[in-house]
mmCIF file of C-alpha atoms in Angstrom:
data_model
loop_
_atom_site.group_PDB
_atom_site.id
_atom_site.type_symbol
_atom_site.label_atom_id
_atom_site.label_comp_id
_atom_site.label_asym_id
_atom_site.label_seq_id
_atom_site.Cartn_x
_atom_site.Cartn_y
_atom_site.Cartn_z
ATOM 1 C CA UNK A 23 -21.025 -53.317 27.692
ATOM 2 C CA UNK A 24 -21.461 -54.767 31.060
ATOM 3 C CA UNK A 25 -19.463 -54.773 34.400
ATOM 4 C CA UNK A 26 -18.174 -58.601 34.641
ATOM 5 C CA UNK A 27 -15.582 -60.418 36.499
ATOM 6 C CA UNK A 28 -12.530 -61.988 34.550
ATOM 7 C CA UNK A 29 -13.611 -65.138 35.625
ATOM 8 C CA UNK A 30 -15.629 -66.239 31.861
ATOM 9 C CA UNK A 31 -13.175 -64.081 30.043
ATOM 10 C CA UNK A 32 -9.974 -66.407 31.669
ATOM 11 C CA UNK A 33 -11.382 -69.629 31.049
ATOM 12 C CA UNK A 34 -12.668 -68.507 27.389
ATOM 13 C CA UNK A 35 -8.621 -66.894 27.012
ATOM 14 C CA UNK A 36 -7.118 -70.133 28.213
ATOM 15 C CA UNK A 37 -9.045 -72.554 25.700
ATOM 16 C CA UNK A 38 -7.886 -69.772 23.398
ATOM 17 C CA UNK A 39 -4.908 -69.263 23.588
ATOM 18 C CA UNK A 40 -5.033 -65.839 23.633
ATOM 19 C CA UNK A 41 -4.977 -62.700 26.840
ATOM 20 C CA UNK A 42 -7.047 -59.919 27.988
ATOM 21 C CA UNK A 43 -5.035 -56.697 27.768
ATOM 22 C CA UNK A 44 -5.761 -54.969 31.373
ATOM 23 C CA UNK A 45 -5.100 -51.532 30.927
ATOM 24 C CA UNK A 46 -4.343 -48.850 33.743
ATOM 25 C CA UNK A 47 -6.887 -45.737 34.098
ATOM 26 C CA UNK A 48 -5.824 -42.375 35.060
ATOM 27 C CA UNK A 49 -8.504 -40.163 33.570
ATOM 28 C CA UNK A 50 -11.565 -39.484 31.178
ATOM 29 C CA UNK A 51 -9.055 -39.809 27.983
ATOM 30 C CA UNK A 52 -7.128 -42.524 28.901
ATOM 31 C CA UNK A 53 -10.703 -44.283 29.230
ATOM 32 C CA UNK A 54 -12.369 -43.297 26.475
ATOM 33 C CA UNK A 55 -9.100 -44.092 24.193
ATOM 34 C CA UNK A 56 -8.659 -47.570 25.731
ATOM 35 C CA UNK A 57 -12.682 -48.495 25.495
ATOM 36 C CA UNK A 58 -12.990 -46.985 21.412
ATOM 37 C CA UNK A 59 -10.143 -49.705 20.879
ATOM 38 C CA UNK A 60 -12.431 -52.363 22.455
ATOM 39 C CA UNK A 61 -15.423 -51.596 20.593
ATOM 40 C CA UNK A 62 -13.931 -51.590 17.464
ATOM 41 C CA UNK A 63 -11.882 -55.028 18.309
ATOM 42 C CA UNK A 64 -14.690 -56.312 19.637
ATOM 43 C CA UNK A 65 -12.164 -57.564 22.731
ATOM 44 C CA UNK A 66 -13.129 -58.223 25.825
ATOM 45 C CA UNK A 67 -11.415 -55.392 28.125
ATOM 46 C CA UNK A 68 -10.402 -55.200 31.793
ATOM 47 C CA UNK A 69 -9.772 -51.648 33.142
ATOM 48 C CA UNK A 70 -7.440 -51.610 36.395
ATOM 49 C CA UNK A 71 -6.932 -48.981 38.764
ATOM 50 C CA UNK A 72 -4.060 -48.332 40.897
ATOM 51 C CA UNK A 73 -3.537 -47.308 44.649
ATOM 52 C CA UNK A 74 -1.737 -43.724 42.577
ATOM 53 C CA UNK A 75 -4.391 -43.298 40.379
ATOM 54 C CA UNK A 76 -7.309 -43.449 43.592
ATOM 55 C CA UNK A 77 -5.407 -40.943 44.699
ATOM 56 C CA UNK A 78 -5.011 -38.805 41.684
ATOM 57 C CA UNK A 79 -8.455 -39.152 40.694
ATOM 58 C CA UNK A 80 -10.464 -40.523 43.456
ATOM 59 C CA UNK A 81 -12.114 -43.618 43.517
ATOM 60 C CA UNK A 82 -15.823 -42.079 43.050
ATOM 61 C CA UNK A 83 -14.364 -40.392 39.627
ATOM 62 C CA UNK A 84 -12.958 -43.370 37.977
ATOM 63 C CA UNK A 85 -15.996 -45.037 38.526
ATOM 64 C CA UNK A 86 -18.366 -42.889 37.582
ATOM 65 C CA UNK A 87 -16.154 -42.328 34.578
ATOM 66 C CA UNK A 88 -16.421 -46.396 33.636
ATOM 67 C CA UNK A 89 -19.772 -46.093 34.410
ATOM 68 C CA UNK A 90 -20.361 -43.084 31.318
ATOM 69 C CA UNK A 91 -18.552 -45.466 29.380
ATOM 70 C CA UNK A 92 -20.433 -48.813 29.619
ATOM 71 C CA UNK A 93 -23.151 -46.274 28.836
ATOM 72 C CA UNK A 94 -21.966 -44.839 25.965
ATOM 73 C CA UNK A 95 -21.069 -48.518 24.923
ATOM 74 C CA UNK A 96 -24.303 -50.008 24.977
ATOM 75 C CA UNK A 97 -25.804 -47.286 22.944
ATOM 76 C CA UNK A 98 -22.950 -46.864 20.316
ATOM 77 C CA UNK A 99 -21.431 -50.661 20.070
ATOM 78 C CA UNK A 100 -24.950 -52.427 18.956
ATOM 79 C CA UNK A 101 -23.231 -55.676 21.377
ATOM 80 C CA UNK A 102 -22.790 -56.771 25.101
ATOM 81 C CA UNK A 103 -18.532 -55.822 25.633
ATOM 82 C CA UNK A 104 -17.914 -57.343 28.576
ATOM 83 C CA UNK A 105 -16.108 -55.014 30.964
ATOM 84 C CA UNK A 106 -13.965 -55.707 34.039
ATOM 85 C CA UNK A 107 -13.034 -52.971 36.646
ATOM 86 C CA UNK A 108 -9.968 -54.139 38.904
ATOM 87 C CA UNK A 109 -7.939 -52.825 41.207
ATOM 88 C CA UNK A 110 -3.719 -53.333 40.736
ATOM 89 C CA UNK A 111 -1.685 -53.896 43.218
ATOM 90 C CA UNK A 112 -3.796 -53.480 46.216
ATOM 91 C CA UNK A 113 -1.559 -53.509 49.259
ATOM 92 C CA UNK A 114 -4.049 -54.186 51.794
ATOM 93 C CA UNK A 115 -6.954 -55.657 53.360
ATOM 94 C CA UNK A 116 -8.332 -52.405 53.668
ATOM 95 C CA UNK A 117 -7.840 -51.162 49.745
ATOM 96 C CA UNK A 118 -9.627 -54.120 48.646
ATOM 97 C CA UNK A 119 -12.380 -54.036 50.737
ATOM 98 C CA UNK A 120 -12.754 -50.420 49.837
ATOM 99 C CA UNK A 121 -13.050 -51.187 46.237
ATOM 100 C CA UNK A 122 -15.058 -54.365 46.629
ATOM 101 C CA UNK A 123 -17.086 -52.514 48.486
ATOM 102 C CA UNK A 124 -17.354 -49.250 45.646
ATOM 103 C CA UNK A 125 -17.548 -51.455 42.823
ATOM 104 C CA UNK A 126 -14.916 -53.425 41.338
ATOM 105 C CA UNK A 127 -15.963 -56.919 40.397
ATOM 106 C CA UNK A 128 -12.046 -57.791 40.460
ATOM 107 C CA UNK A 129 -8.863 -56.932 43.220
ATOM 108 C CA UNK A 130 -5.610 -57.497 43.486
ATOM 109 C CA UNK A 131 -3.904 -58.127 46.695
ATOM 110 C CA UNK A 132 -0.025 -57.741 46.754
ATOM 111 C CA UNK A 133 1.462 -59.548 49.561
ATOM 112 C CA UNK A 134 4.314 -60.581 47.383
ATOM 113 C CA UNK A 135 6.533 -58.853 49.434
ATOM 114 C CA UNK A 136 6.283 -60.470 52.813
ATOM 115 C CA UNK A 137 7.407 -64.189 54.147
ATOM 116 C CA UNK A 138 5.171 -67.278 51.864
ATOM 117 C CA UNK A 139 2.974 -67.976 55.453
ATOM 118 C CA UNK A 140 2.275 -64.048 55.777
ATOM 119 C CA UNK A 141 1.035 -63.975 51.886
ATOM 120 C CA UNK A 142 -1.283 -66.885 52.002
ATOM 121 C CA UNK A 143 -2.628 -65.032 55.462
ATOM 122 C CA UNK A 144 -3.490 -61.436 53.640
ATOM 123 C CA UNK A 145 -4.391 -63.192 50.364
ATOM 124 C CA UNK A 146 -7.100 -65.496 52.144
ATOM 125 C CA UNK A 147 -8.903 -63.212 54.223
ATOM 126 C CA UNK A 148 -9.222 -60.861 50.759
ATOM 127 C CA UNK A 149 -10.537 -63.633 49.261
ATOM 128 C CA UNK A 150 -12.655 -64.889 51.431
ATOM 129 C CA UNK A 151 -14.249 -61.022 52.118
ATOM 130 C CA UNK A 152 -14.469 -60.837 47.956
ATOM 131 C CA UNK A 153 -16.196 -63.924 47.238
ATOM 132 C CA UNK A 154 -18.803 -63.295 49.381
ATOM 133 C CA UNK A 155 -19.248 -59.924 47.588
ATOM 134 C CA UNK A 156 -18.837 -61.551 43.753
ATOM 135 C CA UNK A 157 -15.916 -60.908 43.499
ATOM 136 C CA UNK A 158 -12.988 -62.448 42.206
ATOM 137 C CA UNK A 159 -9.085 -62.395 43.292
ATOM 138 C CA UNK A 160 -5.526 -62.086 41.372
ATOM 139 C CA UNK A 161 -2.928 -62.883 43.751
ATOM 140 C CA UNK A 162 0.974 -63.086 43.411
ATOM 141 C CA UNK A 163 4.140 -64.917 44.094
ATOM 142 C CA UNK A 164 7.277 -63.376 43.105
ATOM 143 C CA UNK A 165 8.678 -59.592 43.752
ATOM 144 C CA UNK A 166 9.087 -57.265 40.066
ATOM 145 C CA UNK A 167 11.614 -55.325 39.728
ATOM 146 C CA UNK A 168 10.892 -51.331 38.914
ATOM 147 C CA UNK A 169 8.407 -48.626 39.565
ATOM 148 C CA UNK A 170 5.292 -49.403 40.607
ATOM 149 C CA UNK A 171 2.938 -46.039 41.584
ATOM 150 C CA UNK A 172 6.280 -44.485 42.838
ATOM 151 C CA UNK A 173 7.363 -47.609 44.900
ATOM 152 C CA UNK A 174 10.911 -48.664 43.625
ATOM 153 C CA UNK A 175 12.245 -51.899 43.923
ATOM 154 C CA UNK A 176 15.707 -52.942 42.865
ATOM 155 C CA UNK A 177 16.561 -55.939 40.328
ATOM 156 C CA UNK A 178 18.623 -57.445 43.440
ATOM 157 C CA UNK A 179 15.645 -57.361 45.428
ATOM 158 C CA UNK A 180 13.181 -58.944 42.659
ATOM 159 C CA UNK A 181 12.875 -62.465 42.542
ATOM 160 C CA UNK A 182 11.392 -65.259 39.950
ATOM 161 C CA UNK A 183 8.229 -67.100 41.024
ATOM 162 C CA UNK A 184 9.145 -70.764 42.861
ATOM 163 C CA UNK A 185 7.134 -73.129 40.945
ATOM 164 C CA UNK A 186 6.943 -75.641 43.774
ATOM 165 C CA UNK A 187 5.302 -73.036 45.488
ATOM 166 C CA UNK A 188 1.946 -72.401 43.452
ATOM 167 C CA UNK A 189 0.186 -74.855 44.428
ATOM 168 C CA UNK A 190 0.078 -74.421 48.127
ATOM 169 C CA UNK A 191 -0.174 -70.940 47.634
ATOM 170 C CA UNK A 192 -3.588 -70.959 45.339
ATOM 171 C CA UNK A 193 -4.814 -74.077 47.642
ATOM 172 C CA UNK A 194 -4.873 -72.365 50.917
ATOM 173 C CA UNK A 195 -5.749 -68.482 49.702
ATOM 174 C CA UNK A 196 -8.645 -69.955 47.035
ATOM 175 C CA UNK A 197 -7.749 -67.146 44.809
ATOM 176 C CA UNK A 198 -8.804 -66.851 41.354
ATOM 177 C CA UNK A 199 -5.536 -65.939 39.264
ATOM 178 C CA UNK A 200 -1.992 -65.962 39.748
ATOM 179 C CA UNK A 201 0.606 -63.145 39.454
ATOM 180 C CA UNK A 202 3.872 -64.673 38.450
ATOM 181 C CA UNK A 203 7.444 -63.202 38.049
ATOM 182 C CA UNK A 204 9.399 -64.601 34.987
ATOM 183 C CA UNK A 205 11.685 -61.410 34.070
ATOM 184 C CA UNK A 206 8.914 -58.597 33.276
ATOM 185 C CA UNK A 207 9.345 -55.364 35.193
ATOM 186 C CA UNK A 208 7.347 -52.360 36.084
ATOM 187 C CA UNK A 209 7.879 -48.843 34.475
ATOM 188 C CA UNK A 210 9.678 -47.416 31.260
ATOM 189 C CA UNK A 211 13.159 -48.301 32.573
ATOM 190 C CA UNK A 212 12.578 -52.114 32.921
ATOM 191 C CA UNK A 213 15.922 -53.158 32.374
ATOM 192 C CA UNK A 214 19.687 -51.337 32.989
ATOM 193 C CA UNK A 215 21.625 -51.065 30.044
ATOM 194 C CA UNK A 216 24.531 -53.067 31.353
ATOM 195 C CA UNK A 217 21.333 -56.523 31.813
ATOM 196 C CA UNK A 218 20.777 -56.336 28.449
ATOM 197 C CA UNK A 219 22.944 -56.655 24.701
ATOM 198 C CA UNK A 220 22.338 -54.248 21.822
ATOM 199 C CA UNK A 221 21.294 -54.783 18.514
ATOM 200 C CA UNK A 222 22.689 -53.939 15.114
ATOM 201 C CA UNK A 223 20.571 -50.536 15.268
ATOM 202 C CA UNK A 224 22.363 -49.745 18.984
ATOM 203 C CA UNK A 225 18.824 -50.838 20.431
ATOM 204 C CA UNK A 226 18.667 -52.077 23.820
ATOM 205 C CA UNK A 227 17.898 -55.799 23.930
ATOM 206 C CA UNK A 228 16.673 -56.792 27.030
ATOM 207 C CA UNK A 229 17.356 -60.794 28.425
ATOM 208 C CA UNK A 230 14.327 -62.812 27.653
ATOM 209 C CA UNK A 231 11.425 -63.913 30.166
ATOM 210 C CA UNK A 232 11.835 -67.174 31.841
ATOM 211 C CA UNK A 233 9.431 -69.325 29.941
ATOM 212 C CA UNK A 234 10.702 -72.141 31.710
ATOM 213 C CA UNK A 235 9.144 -70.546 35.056
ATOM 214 C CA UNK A 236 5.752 -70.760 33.055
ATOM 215 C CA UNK A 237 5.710 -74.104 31.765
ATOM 216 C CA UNK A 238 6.524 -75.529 34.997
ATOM 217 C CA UNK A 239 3.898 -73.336 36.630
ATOM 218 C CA UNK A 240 1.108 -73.607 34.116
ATOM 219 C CA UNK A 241 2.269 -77.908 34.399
ATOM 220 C CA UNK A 242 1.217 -77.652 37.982
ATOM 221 C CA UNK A 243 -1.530 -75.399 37.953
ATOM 222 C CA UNK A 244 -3.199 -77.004 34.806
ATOM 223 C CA UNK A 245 -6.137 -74.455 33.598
ATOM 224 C CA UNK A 246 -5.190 -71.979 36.326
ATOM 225 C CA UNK A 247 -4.962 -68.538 34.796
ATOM 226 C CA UNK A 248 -1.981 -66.570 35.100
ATOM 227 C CA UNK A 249 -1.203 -62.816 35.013
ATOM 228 C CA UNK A 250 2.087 -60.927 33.868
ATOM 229 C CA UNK A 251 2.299 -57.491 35.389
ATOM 230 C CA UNK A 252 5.430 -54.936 34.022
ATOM 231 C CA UNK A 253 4.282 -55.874 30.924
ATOM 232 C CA UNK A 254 4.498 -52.544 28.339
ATOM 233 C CA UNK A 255 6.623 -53.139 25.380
ATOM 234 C CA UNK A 256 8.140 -49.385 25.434
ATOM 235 C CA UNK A 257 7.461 -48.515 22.155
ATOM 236 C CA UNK A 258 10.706 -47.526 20.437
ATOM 237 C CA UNK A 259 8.798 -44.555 18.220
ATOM 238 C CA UNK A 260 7.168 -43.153 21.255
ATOM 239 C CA UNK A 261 10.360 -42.882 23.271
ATOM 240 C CA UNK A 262 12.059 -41.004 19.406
ATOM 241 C CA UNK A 263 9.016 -38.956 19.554
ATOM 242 C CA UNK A 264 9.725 -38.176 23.205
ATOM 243 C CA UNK A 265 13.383 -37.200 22.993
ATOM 244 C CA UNK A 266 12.403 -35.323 19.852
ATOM 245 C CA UNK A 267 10.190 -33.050 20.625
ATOM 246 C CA UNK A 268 12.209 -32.083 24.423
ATOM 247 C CA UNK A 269 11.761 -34.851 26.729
ATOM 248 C CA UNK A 270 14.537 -37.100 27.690
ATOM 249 C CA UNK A 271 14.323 -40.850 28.399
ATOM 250 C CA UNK A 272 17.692 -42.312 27.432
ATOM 251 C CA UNK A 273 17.888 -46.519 27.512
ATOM 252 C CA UNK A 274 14.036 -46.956 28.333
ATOM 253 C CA UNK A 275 13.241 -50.318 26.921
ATOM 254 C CA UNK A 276 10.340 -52.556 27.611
ATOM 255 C CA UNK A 277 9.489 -56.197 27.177
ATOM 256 C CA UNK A 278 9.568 -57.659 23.284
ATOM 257 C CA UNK A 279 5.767 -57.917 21.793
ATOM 258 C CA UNK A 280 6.913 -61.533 20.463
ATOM 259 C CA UNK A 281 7.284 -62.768 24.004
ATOM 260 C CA UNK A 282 4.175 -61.311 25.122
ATOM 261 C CA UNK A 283 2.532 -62.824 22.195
ATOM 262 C CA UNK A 284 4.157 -66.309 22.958
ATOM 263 C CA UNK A 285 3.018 -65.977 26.656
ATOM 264 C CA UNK A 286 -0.262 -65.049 25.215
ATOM 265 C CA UNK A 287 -0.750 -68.532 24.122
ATOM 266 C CA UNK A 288 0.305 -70.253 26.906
ATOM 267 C CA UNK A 289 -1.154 -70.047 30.087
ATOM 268 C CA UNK A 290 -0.998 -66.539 30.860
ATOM 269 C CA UNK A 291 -4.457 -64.981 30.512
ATOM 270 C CA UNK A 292 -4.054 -61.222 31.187
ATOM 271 C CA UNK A 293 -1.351 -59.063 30.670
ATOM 272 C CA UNK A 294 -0.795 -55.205 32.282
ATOM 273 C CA UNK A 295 -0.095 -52.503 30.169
ATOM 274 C CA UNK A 296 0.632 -49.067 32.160
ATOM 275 C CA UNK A 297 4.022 -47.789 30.766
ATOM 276 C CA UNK A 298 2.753 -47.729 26.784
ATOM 277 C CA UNK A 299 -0.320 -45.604 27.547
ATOM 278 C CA UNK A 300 1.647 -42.901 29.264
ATOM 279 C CA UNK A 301 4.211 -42.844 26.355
ATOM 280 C CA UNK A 302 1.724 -42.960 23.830
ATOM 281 C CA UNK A 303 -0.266 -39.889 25.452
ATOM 282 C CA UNK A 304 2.861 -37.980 26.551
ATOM 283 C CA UNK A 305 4.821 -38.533 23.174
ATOM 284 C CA UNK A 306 1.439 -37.009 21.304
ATOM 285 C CA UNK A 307 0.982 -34.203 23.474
ATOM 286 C CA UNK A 308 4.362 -33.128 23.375
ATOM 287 C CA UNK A 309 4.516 -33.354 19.688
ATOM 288 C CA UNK A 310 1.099 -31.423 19.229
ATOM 289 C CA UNK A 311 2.537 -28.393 21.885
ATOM 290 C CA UNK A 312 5.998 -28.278 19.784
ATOM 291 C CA UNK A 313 3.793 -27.633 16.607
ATOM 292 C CA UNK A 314 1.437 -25.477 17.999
ATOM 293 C CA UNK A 315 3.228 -23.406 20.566
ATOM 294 C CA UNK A 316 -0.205 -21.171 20.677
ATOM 295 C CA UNK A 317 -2.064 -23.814 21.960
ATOM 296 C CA UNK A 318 -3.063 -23.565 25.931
ATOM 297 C CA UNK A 319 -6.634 -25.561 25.151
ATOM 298 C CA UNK A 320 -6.459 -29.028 27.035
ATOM 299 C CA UNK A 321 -8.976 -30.418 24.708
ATOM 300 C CA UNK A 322 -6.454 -29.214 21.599
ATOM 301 C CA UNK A 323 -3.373 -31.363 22.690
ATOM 302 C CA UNK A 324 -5.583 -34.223 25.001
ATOM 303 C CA UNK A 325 -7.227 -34.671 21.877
ATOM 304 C CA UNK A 326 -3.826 -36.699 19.981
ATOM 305 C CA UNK A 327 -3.016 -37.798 22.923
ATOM 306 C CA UNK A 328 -6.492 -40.312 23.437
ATOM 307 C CA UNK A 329 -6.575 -41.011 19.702
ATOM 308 C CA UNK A 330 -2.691 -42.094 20.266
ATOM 309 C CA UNK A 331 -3.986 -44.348 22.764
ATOM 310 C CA UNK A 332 -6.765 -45.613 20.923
ATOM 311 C CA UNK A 333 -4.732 -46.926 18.339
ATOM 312 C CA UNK A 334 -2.095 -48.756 20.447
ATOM 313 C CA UNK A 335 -4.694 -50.359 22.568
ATOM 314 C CA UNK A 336 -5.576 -51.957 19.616
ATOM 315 C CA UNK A 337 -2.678 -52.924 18.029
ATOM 316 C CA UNK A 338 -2.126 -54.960 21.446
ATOM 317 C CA UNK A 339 -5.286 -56.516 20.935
ATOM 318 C CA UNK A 340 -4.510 -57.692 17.743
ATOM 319 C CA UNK A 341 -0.903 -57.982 17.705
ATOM 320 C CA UNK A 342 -0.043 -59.279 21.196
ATOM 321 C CA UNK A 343 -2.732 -60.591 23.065
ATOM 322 C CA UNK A 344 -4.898 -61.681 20.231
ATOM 323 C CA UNK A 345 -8.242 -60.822 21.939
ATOM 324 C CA UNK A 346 -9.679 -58.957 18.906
ATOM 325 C CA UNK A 347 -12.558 -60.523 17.550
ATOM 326 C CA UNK A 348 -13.276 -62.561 21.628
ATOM 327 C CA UNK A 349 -15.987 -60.396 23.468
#
């Protein structure tokens, strides 16, 4: 395994058809859960860490932790998995510098919020800092509704990507990849009930991503990565498992794996997953402390937990983003 940038593993995904699954990191389980998948997929993998989880776990942890892993990679995997460490949703000059500077071959800088003149301002002068460091840039154009590392926004105060915007916007920042809105949203609680329809099983539905957004996008940007972010699927059997065993998350729904997987083979060429690892280690955990109420040894109920994450990391390789098989 070696640290890379996602620039080989876009253009490779593009003339694919297929995405990278970038998948947040919190801790050493979450890690080594996330990078078993990989090996045994053979996928290429990009790890992402958040403003929240820098502070959770300090920047100097998580690397060091990635580190141990590209380690224990190249001595257990017998082949070169590429690896890319990026930082989500940096909100600053300053974050990505710090984490060019500590690292990461990939940031993210998050100006989506501020006026179109203001965005191309904070995106260019990351870009222009990280490409003289080797380092590449995911920008974005568009607000998502939900929670992002405890930041709320509303669905009135989302908004869809302008496609006659794009190109402007990549030709005067010079960033790598492209951040679009088209209906995904951060969190477990993507969508309110009353957005969506039910199903015949009294599952929440929720309304389908603007694919029209991406076609006229991906038509103007020809070859030009793109990136969905709010991307988790919400796992209906993790949010049972949940409920059953004394948590309660009424109406969480995420975004359908058959739209992912159709985006997938369009232009977009990475696709966040955050929500589905916390489910899938939280609905394990709880489970494994219901059944053993005895149990106060982290590494007893942690244990489920990673190999619950392990296996639904690679389901979405294989399932969704069809990446299995591309390292």
């Amino acid at each position: 395994m070696a640290i890379v940038t996602s620039k080989e593993m876009f253009r490779k995904a593009y003339d694919g058809g297929y995405a990278i699954g970038a998948f947040n990191v919190n801790n050493m389980e979450i890690i080594q859960g996330i990078c078993e998948a990989a090996i045994e997929q053979r996928a290429p993998l990009i790890l992402q860490v958040s403003k929240g989880a820098r502070s959770y776990a300090k920047h100097v942890y998580l690397m060091k932790l990635i580190e141990a892993a590209v380690e224990d990679a190249e001595q257990s995997a017998g082949f070169d998995l590429p690896i890319c460490v990026h930082l989500d949703h940096g909100d600053s000059f300053e974050i990505c510098k710090s984490c060019i500077d500590g690292g990461f071959s990939s940031v993210m800088i998050d100006a989506s919020s501020k006026p179109f003149a203001e965005n191309v301002e904070v995106t260019k002068k990351v870009v222009e800092y990280a490409h003289d460091h080797g380092v590449v840039v995911e920008a974005e154009l568009g607000t998502l509704a939900g929670v992002e590392d405890e930041v709320k926004v509303s669905a009135e105060d989302s908004s869809y990507t302008r496609p006659e915007e794009v190109e402007e916007f990549v030709s005067k920042t010079g960033c790598d990849s492209l951040a679009i809105a088209i209906g995904t949203s951060h969190g477990a609680y993507k969508f309110k009930p009353e957005q969506c329809t039910r199903n015949e099983k009294g599952i929440l539905v929720p309304p389908p991503l603007r694919f029209d957004v991406l076609e006229e996008v991906s038509k103007r940007l020809p070859g030009f990565p793109i990136v969905l972010h709010g991307s988790s699927s919400v796992p209906q059997e993790f949010v049972k498992k949940v409920n059953e065993f004394g948590g309660k998350m009424p109406d969480a729904v995420g975004i359908p794996e058959e739209q992912l997987r159709k985006a997938a083979t369009m232009a977009v060429c990475k696709i966040n997953i955050d929500s589905d690892l916390r489910l899938a280690m939280t609905a394990n955990i709880r489970e494994y402390l219901c059944e053993h109420p005895d149990a106060f040894d982290p590494r007893q109920y942690l244990k489920p937990g990673r190999a619950a994450i392990k296996e639904m990391v690679a389901h979405k390789m294989v399932d969704v983003l069809g990446c299995s098989g591309k390292a």
